[in-house]
Short mmCIF file of C-alpha atoms and ligand atoms in Angstrom, two decimals:
data_model
loop_
_atom_site.label_atom_id
_atom_site.label_comp_id
_atom_site.label_asym_id
_atom_site.label_seq_id
_atom_site.Cartn_x
_atom_site.Cartn_y
_atom_site.Cartn_z
CA MET T 1 134.30 63.49 100.57
CA GLY T 2 132.85 61.98 103.67
CA SER T 3 129.63 59.81 103.99
CA LEU T 4 126.19 61.43 103.64
CA ALA T 5 126.09 61.59 107.38
CA GLN T 6 129.17 63.59 107.59
CA GLN T 7 128.02 66.34 105.19
CA GLU T 8 125.87 69.43 105.87
CA LYS T 9 122.48 69.09 104.23
CA THR T 10 120.63 71.70 101.91
CA VAL T 11 117.25 72.33 103.22
CA VAL T 12 114.46 74.56 101.89
CA GLY T 13 112.35 76.18 104.44
CA TRP T 14 109.91 79.15 104.44
CA ALA T 15 111.51 82.21 106.09
CA ALA T 16 110.55 85.66 107.17
CA ARG T 17 113.07 88.23 105.92
CA ASP T 18 111.77 91.17 107.88
CA ALA T 19 109.07 92.18 110.50
CA SER T 20 106.35 91.99 107.82
CA GLY T 21 106.45 88.36 108.81
CA HIS T 22 105.94 87.27 105.31
CA LEU T 23 107.46 83.81 104.69
CA SER T 24 108.87 82.76 101.37
CA PRO T 25 111.14 79.86 100.20
CA TYR T 26 114.69 80.10 101.57
CA THR T 27 117.53 77.63 101.03
CA TYR T 28 120.26 77.07 103.91
CA THR T 29 122.20 74.27 105.20
CA VAL T 30 121.91 72.35 108.44
CA ARG T 31 124.72 70.92 110.39
CA LYS T 32 126.44 67.64 109.83
CA THR T 33 124.63 64.90 111.83
CA GLY T 34 126.40 64.83 115.20
CA PRO T 35 126.75 61.66 117.45
CA GLU T 36 123.55 62.35 119.38
CA ASP T 37 121.63 64.02 116.50
CA VAL T 38 118.37 62.92 114.83
CA VAL T 39 117.66 63.91 111.36
CA VAL T 40 113.74 64.50 110.92
CA LYS T 41 112.14 64.78 107.71
CA VAL T 42 109.14 67.12 108.53
CA MET T 43 105.79 65.75 107.91
CA TYR T 44 103.45 68.40 109.56
CA CYS T 45 104.03 71.60 111.51
CA GLY T 46 101.48 73.58 113.47
CA ILE T 47 101.29 77.28 113.27
CA CYS T 48 101.33 78.89 116.85
CA HIS T 49 100.50 82.41 117.51
CA THR T 50 104.11 82.58 118.99
CA ASP T 51 105.12 82.15 115.27
CA ILE T 52 103.46 85.53 114.42
CA HIS T 53 105.16 87.27 117.42
CA GLN T 54 108.55 85.98 116.45
CA ALA T 55 108.16 86.52 112.82
CA LYS T 56 106.78 90.00 113.16
CA ASN T 57 109.18 91.02 115.84
CA HIS T 58 106.55 91.73 118.52
CA LEU T 59 109.31 91.06 121.17
CA GLY T 60 111.98 93.31 119.50
CA ALA T 61 114.62 90.31 119.36
CA SER T 62 113.86 88.79 115.93
CA LYS T 63 116.67 87.86 113.62
CA TYR T 64 116.23 87.20 109.93
CA PRO T 65 116.04 85.16 107.70
CA MET T 66 113.76 83.28 110.24
CA VAL T 67 112.08 79.86 109.65
CA PRO T 68 109.35 79.57 112.13
CA GLY T 69 107.44 76.50 113.24
CA HIS T 70 107.82 74.61 116.59
CA GLU T 71 105.02 72.04 116.49
CA VAL T 72 106.96 69.72 114.29
CA VAL T 73 106.12 66.04 113.49
CA GLY T 74 108.24 64.05 111.06
CA GLU T 75 110.02 60.81 110.40
CA VAL T 76 113.49 59.89 111.53
CA VAL T 77 115.54 59.43 108.29
CA GLU T 78 119.02 59.33 110.10
CA VAL T 79 120.57 59.08 113.47
CA GLY T 80 124.01 59.77 114.78
CA PRO T 81 125.99 56.72 116.26
CA GLU T 82 125.23 57.42 119.81
CA VAL T 83 121.41 57.75 119.57
CA THR T 84 119.60 55.36 121.68
CA LYS T 85 116.07 57.13 121.96
CA HIS T 86 115.07 57.00 118.38
CA ARG T 87 115.35 54.82 115.21
CA VAL T 88 115.21 55.39 111.49
CA GLY T 89 111.40 55.06 110.56
CA ASP T 90 110.12 56.43 114.07
CA VAL T 91 107.57 59.21 113.71
CA VAL T 92 108.68 61.89 116.29
CA GLY T 93 108.01 65.44 117.43
CA VAL T 94 110.15 68.41 118.09
CA GLY T 95 108.77 71.56 119.99
CA VAL T 96 110.07 74.88 121.20
CA ILE T 97 113.42 74.07 122.70
CA VAL T 98 116.41 72.09 121.09
CA GLY T 99 119.10 72.75 123.63
CA CYS T 100 119.84 73.31 127.19
CA CYS T 101 122.93 73.41 129.65
CA ARG T 102 122.00 70.09 131.21
CA GLU T 103 123.83 71.46 134.49
CA CYS T 104 121.67 73.99 136.11
CA ARG T 105 118.92 73.45 138.69
CA PRO T 106 115.98 73.36 136.09
CA CYS T 107 117.95 71.22 133.85
CA LYS T 108 118.77 68.60 136.66
CA ALA T 109 115.12 68.78 137.75
CA ASN T 110 114.06 67.85 134.22
CA VAL T 111 112.37 71.19 133.51
CA GLU T 112 114.89 72.17 130.85
CA GLN T 113 112.50 74.75 129.48
CA TYR T 114 113.46 76.94 132.36
CA CYS T 115 117.17 76.53 131.76
CA ASN T 116 118.61 80.12 131.28
CA LYS T 117 120.73 78.73 128.50
CA ARG T 118 117.93 77.01 126.50
CA ILE T 119 118.18 77.13 122.90
CA TRP T 120 114.97 77.84 120.84
CA SER T 121 114.12 75.81 117.92
CA TYR T 122 114.40 78.92 115.79
CA ASN T 123 115.52 82.71 116.10
CA ASP T 124 118.36 81.48 118.20
CA VAL T 125 121.89 80.39 117.78
CA TYR T 126 123.05 76.63 118.16
CA THR T 127 126.25 75.56 119.93
CA ASP T 128 128.10 75.55 116.68
CA GLY T 129 127.28 79.18 115.93
CA ARG T 130 124.75 78.50 113.32
CA PRO T 131 121.22 79.95 113.43
CA THR T 132 118.50 77.56 114.44
CA GLN T 133 115.56 77.20 112.00
CA GLY T 134 112.28 75.73 112.63
CA GLY T 135 109.66 73.30 111.16
CA PHE T 136 108.31 75.18 108.20
CA ALA T 137 111.31 73.28 106.28
CA SER T 138 111.88 69.99 104.78
CA THR T 139 114.26 68.70 107.45
CA MET T 140 115.54 69.46 110.98
CA VAL T 141 118.51 68.16 112.74
CA VAL T 142 117.79 67.98 116.52
CA ASP T 143 119.76 66.48 119.61
CA GLN T 144 117.83 63.25 120.62
CA LYS T 145 117.09 64.80 124.04
CA PHE T 146 114.63 67.20 122.46
CA VAL T 147 112.89 64.77 120.16
CA VAL T 148 110.01 62.94 121.52
CA LYS T 149 108.31 59.72 120.13
CA ILE T 150 104.81 60.10 118.88
CA PRO T 151 102.91 57.18 120.42
CA ALA T 152 100.89 54.68 118.41
CA GLY T 153 97.16 55.79 118.09
CA LEU T 154 98.03 59.59 117.16
CA ALA T 155 97.92 60.79 113.59
CA PRO T 156 100.82 62.87 112.99
CA GLU T 157 98.87 65.93 112.00
CA GLN T 158 96.87 65.41 115.14
CA ALA T 159 99.96 65.30 117.27
CA ALA T 160 101.46 68.36 115.96
CA PRO T 161 99.53 70.93 118.22
CA LEU T 162 100.25 68.92 121.28
CA LEU T 163 103.94 69.69 121.12
CA CYS T 164 103.28 73.41 121.96
CA ALA T 165 99.66 74.04 122.78
CA GLY T 166 98.91 70.83 124.31
CA VAL T 167 101.88 70.66 126.62
CA THR T 168 101.43 74.37 127.51
CA VAL T 169 98.04 73.90 129.12
CA TYR T 170 99.04 70.49 130.43
CA SER T 171 102.15 71.48 132.36
CA PRO T 172 100.63 74.27 134.67
CA LEU T 173 97.54 72.12 135.43
CA LYS T 174 99.99 69.36 136.61
CA HIS T 175 102.56 71.81 138.29
CA PHE T 176 100.02 73.87 140.23
CA GLY T 177 98.16 70.80 141.46
CA LEU T 178 95.20 71.47 139.52
CA THR T 179 94.26 67.91 138.17
CA ALA T 180 91.71 66.92 140.51
CA PRO T 181 88.35 66.06 139.20
CA GLY T 182 85.57 68.57 140.01
CA LEU T 183 87.84 71.77 139.89
CA ARG T 184 86.18 74.60 138.12
CA GLY T 185 88.49 76.07 135.61
CA GLY T 186 88.26 79.01 133.19
CA ILE T 187 89.98 79.18 129.69
CA LEU T 188 90.41 82.81 128.64
CA GLY T 189 90.84 82.93 124.81
CA LEU T 190 89.52 80.04 122.81
CA GLY T 191 92.37 79.76 120.13
CA GLY T 192 94.91 77.05 119.55
CA VAL T 193 96.08 76.80 123.07
CA GLY T 194 92.80 77.55 124.50
CA HIS T 195 90.76 74.79 122.73
CA MET T 196 93.45 72.32 123.97
CA GLY T 197 92.86 73.82 127.46
CA VAL T 198 89.04 72.95 127.22
CA LYS T 199 89.86 69.39 126.11
CA VAL T 200 92.62 68.73 128.53
CA ALA T 201 90.83 70.13 131.70
CA LYS T 202 87.57 68.14 130.51
CA ALA T 203 89.56 65.03 130.37
CA MET T 204 90.68 65.68 134.00
CA GLY T 205 87.11 65.93 135.11
CA HIS T 206 86.92 69.88 135.46
CA HIS T 207 83.93 72.04 135.19
CA VAL T 208 85.23 74.23 132.33
CA THR T 209 84.12 77.80 131.39
CA VAL T 210 85.31 79.48 128.28
CA ILE T 211 85.82 83.13 128.59
CA SER T 212 85.81 84.69 125.07
CA SER T 213 86.04 88.04 123.53
CA SER T 214 82.80 87.43 121.44
CA ASN T 215 79.76 85.15 121.18
CA LYS T 216 81.05 83.69 117.88
CA LYS T 217 82.48 80.52 119.36
CA ARG T 218 79.67 79.77 121.94
CA ALA T 219 77.97 77.08 120.17
CA GLU T 220 81.30 75.22 119.04
CA ALA T 221 82.65 75.40 122.63
CA MET T 222 79.67 73.97 124.25
CA ASP T 223 78.72 71.47 121.67
CA ASP T 224 81.99 70.39 119.99
CA LEU T 225 84.59 70.92 122.80
CA GLY T 226 82.51 70.07 125.55
CA ALA T 227 82.79 73.29 127.50
CA ASP T 228 80.24 73.62 130.53
CA ALA T 229 79.77 77.52 130.45
CA TYR T 230 80.59 80.48 128.19
CA LEU T 231 81.24 83.87 129.23
CA VAL T 232 81.59 86.92 126.84
CA SER T 233 84.11 89.12 128.67
CA SER T 234 82.38 92.33 127.68
CA ASP T 235 79.00 90.98 129.12
CA GLY T 236 79.28 92.88 132.55
CA ASP T 237 76.09 91.03 134.05
CA ALA T 238 77.44 87.60 133.13
CA MET T 239 80.80 88.33 134.33
CA ALA T 240 79.40 89.81 137.65
CA ALA T 241 77.14 86.54 138.12
CA ALA T 242 80.12 84.43 137.76
CA ALA T 243 82.31 86.19 140.25
CA ASP T 244 84.20 84.07 142.84
CA SER T 245 83.47 80.86 140.95
CA LEU T 246 86.67 79.58 139.43
CA ASP T 247 89.57 77.64 140.88
CA TYR T 248 91.98 78.60 138.01
CA ILE T 249 92.03 80.66 134.62
CA ILE T 250 94.31 79.74 131.87
CA ASP T 251 94.92 83.07 130.24
CA THR T 252 95.90 82.62 126.52
CA VAL T 253 95.06 86.10 125.26
CA PRO T 254 98.12 87.30 123.08
CA VAL T 255 97.55 91.06 123.31
CA HIS T 256 97.44 93.59 126.31
CA HIS T 257 94.20 93.05 128.36
CA PRO T 258 93.01 94.08 131.78
CA MET T 259 93.51 91.42 134.62
CA GLU T 260 90.95 92.69 137.01
CA PRO T 261 87.76 91.34 135.32
CA TYR T 262 89.34 87.78 135.36
CA LEU T 263 90.61 88.04 138.94
CA SER T 264 87.28 88.82 140.08
CA LEU T 265 86.02 85.41 138.63
CA LEU T 266 88.66 83.40 140.81
CA LYS T 267 87.64 82.04 144.30
CA LEU T 268 89.81 82.21 147.47
CA ASP T 269 93.31 80.82 146.59
CA GLY T 270 92.30 80.88 142.76
CA LYS T 271 95.23 80.97 140.20
CA LEU T 272 95.49 83.09 137.09
CA VAL T 273 97.96 81.37 134.97
CA LEU T 274 99.44 83.66 132.32
CA LEU T 275 100.38 81.92 129.03
CA GLY T 276 100.16 84.74 126.38
CA VAL T 277 103.34 86.46 125.22
CA ILE T 278 102.65 89.93 125.88
CA GLY T 279 105.42 92.66 125.69
CA GLU T 280 103.67 95.62 127.72
CA PRO T 281 103.05 95.76 131.25
CA LEU T 282 99.91 94.30 132.55
CA SER T 283 98.22 96.01 135.65
CA PHE T 284 95.95 95.51 138.66
CA VAL T 285 95.46 96.86 142.17
CA SER T 286 96.77 94.78 144.97
CA PRO T 287 93.46 94.26 146.88
CA MET T 288 92.35 92.30 143.69
CA VAL T 289 94.72 89.64 144.80
CA MET T 290 95.05 90.13 148.58
CA LEU T 291 91.30 89.92 149.28
CA GLY T 292 91.10 86.29 148.11
CA ARG T 293 94.65 85.24 148.50
CA LYS T 294 94.73 84.89 144.76
CA SER T 295 97.88 84.22 142.65
CA ILE T 296 98.87 85.51 139.21
CA THR T 297 101.53 83.17 137.79
CA GLY T 298 102.71 82.13 134.44
CA SER T 299 104.00 78.99 132.75
CA PHE T 300 106.23 78.30 129.70
CA ILE T 301 105.51 75.15 127.46
CA GLY T 302 106.46 72.20 129.42
CA SER T 303 109.38 69.78 129.87
CA MET T 304 110.19 67.11 127.60
CA ASP T 305 108.83 64.53 130.10
CA GLU T 306 105.58 66.45 130.14
CA THR T 307 105.55 66.50 126.34
CA ALA T 308 105.67 62.71 126.15
CA GLU T 309 103.00 62.56 128.97
CA VAL T 310 100.57 64.78 127.39
CA LEU T 311 100.89 62.83 124.09
CA GLN T 312 100.05 59.76 125.98
CA PHE T 313 97.39 61.42 127.82
CA CYS T 314 95.66 62.28 124.63
CA VAL T 315 95.86 58.88 123.29
CA ASP T 316 94.58 57.39 126.68
CA LYS T 317 91.65 59.91 126.88
CA GLY T 318 90.89 59.72 123.06
CA LEU T 319 91.58 63.68 122.77
CA THR T 320 92.10 65.10 119.40
CA SER T 321 93.17 68.61 118.40
CA GLN T 322 90.74 70.43 116.16
CA ILE T 323 92.93 71.37 113.06
CA GLU T 324 92.81 72.92 109.55
CA VAL T 325 95.41 71.24 107.45
CA VAL T 326 96.90 73.48 104.71
CA LYS T 327 99.72 73.37 102.32
CA MET T 328 102.84 75.35 102.51
CA GLY T 329 101.81 77.63 99.71
CA TYR T 330 98.89 78.85 102.09
CA VAL T 331 101.05 79.51 105.01
CA ASN T 332 100.85 83.42 104.71
CA GLN T 333 97.28 83.39 104.32
CA ALA T 334 97.06 80.99 107.45
CA LEU T 335 99.14 83.49 109.40
CA GLU T 336 96.94 86.40 108.47
CA ARG T 337 93.78 84.41 109.48
CA LEU T 338 95.28 83.34 112.67
CA GLU T 339 96.13 86.95 113.46
CA ARG T 340 92.52 88.09 112.82
CA ASN T 341 91.25 85.29 114.86
CA ASP T 342 89.89 83.21 112.09
CA VAL T 343 90.66 79.47 112.57
CA ARG T 344 89.04 76.79 114.41
CA TYR T 345 91.39 76.22 116.20
CA ARG T 346 95.08 75.46 114.90
CA PHE T 347 96.42 75.50 111.35
CA VAL T 348 98.81 72.62 110.45
CA VAL T 349 100.84 72.83 107.61
CA ASP T 350 101.30 69.50 105.45
CA VAL T 351 105.03 70.06 104.84
CA ALA T 352 105.76 66.76 103.32
CA GLY T 353 102.75 67.08 100.94
CA SER T 354 103.75 70.51 99.77
CA ASN T 355 106.27 71.51 97.28
CA VAL T 356 108.22 73.73 99.66
CA GLU T 357 110.45 75.13 96.78
CA ALA T 358 107.50 76.48 94.90
CA ALA T 359 106.13 80.09 95.06
CA GLU T 360 103.25 80.53 97.34
CA VAL T 361 99.61 80.01 96.25
CA GLU T 362 97.21 82.85 97.25
CA THR T 363 94.07 81.05 96.92
CA ASN T 364 93.36 78.15 99.13
CA GLY T 365 94.80 75.70 101.50
CA ALA T 366 94.51 72.63 99.05
CA ALA T 367 96.95 73.99 96.77
CA ALA T 368 100.81 73.47 96.69
N1 NDP H 401 103.49 80.36 127.76
C1 NDP H 401 103.84 79.64 126.53
O1 NDP H 401 104.58 78.47 126.84
C2 NDP H 401 103.18 79.61 125.41
C3 NDP H 401 102.62 80.80 125.05
N2 NDP H 401 101.87 81.03 123.87
C4 NDP H 401 101.36 82.19 123.48
O2 NDP H 401 99.91 82.18 123.90
C5 NDP H 401 99.28 83.12 123.23
C6 NDP H 401 98.18 82.34 122.50
O3 NDP H 401 98.68 81.42 121.55
P1 NDP H 401 97.67 80.71 120.53
O4 NDP H 401 96.54 80.01 121.32
O5 NDP H 401 98.51 79.96 119.65
O6 NDP H 401 96.93 81.92 119.84
P2 NDP H 401 95.50 81.98 119.07
O7 NDP H 401 95.51 83.30 118.15
O8 NDP H 401 95.29 80.68 118.48
O9 NDP H 401 94.38 82.23 120.25
C7 NDP H 401 94.32 83.43 120.98
C8 NDP H 401 92.97 83.54 121.31
O10 NDP H 401 92.97 84.95 122.27
C9 NDP H 401 91.71 85.54 122.02
N3 NDP H 401 91.96 86.92 121.67
C10 NDP H 401 91.51 88.04 122.36
N4 NDP H 401 92.06 89.25 121.87
C11 NDP H 401 92.72 88.72 120.78
C12 NDP H 401 93.29 89.54 119.75
N5 NDP H 401 93.42 90.93 119.91
N6 NDP H 401 94.06 88.96 118.78
C13 NDP H 401 94.01 87.61 118.74
N7 NDP H 401 93.40 86.87 119.63
C14 NDP H 401 92.60 87.47 120.47
C15 NDP H 401 91.09 84.88 120.87
O11 NDP H 401 90.02 83.94 121.45
P3 NDP H 401 88.47 84.37 121.67
O12 NDP H 401 87.97 84.58 120.26
O13 NDP H 401 88.00 83.25 122.58
O14 NDP H 401 88.48 85.76 122.42
C16 NDP H 401 91.89 84.02 120.33
O15 NDP H 401 91.55 82.76 119.63
C17 NDP H 401 100.25 83.73 122.36
O16 NDP H 401 100.62 84.98 122.84
C18 NDP H 401 101.42 82.87 122.27
O17 NDP H 401 102.52 83.27 121.93
C19 NDP H 401 101.76 80.04 122.96
C20 NDP H 401 102.32 78.77 123.13
C21 NDP H 401 103.13 78.49 124.40
O1 LIG H 402 105.03 79.15 121.61
C1 LIG H 402 105.82 78.89 122.42
C2 LIG H 402 106.73 79.91 123.08
C3 LIG H 402 106.27 80.87 123.89
C4 LIG H 402 107.01 81.76 124.35
C5 LIG H 402 106.83 82.22 125.73
C6 LIG H 402 107.50 83.34 126.24
C7 LIG H 402 108.38 83.93 125.38
O2 LIG H 402 109.12 84.97 126.07
C8 LIG H 402 108.56 83.67 124.18
O3 LIG H 402 109.51 84.35 123.35
C9 LIG H 402 107.88 82.65 123.70
ZN1 ZN H 403 103.88 77.79 120.32
ZN1 ZN H 404 120.35 74.44 132.27
#
């Protein structure tokens, strides 16, 4: 018998078993704590639309059992002997990526999310051959490089959505030089990622237009989130009146949608940044981009450095995410509500405050 640190740990998570995406308790083991590993007792985990894409096999590469969850905040309960970045008792975050090759150009440039050998926090295989499992679970063991400190001044449940949604909007704004005050930005799709887009862009001093599929979120967007304008994408007159007005659009729509109505909103040199994970071809005719030198581009989460930056940015600017905290027993209802666009704006599961071994509770978020 070795010490506790040398043993595999038994963990209970909530796993999908098939493409129904239904989660239920699942017991598995996590690796022995390696020299650079951090053992994280999960406190909170946000629910991202990607969790639906993965659990329901929208991209055709899902492996089961799969414990989703990649907006993970927890407490460090153990560290390997070579860990220098984190200490027992720290509150830390884990996001979408838990491994990379450390040798390729993206890794050397500290944009490890673009490493072709990236290891996803779930639905992937770790270097030891074991499946990776995410944050809807009592514990994760993660290499210290992919663990970020949650700065003082951020509540752990508030920090969770920043680890994916927050950094996913922050990274392209920085990378594409879209941080100057006075820029006019559009946020297409006001969900978990989109609402952080409004908040981050407003904090950068931008004039922000929400472009939504309905009028339902108008008052909240303007009054609560601080948006400057609100367009309903099916309102042809309003869309025409807004033509040629935006420097960029952050597109978070998670399903197939036309490009051209949104390209029309961009000014000369405007950028359409695709963030939604859509497994079908999108289309547009070339003059839509040529006549205005417009760009259609994409962006994938953000680096570990940018993750630390966006956390501090939110502390410095006093930004909070707008969340609905639920217990693990409500996770399937939460996933269903997220899929039917019925959340303002991010569910966060109170993992530590739930009995993760208990069967699900159908009624409300306050239950186990
Ligand atoms: N590129 C990256 O690194 C990342 C990508 N993603 C991806 O971004 C997309 C958005 O994620 P997230 O913000 O968590 O998702 P949400 O479901 O929280 O938000 C998506 C929003 O898109 C709009 N929408 C339009 N049509 C639909 C539809 N048919 N079904 C659902 N929503 C619709 C809704 O806004 P409205 O009511 O205003 O129309 C909705 O709130 C997903 O595809 C996700 O996988 C997420 C994180 C990182
Ligand atoms: O939510 C974070 C992950 C986003 C993501 C982006 C692209 C892609 O192909 C994925 O499988 C996930
Ligand atoms: Zn995500
Ligand atoms: Zn690499």
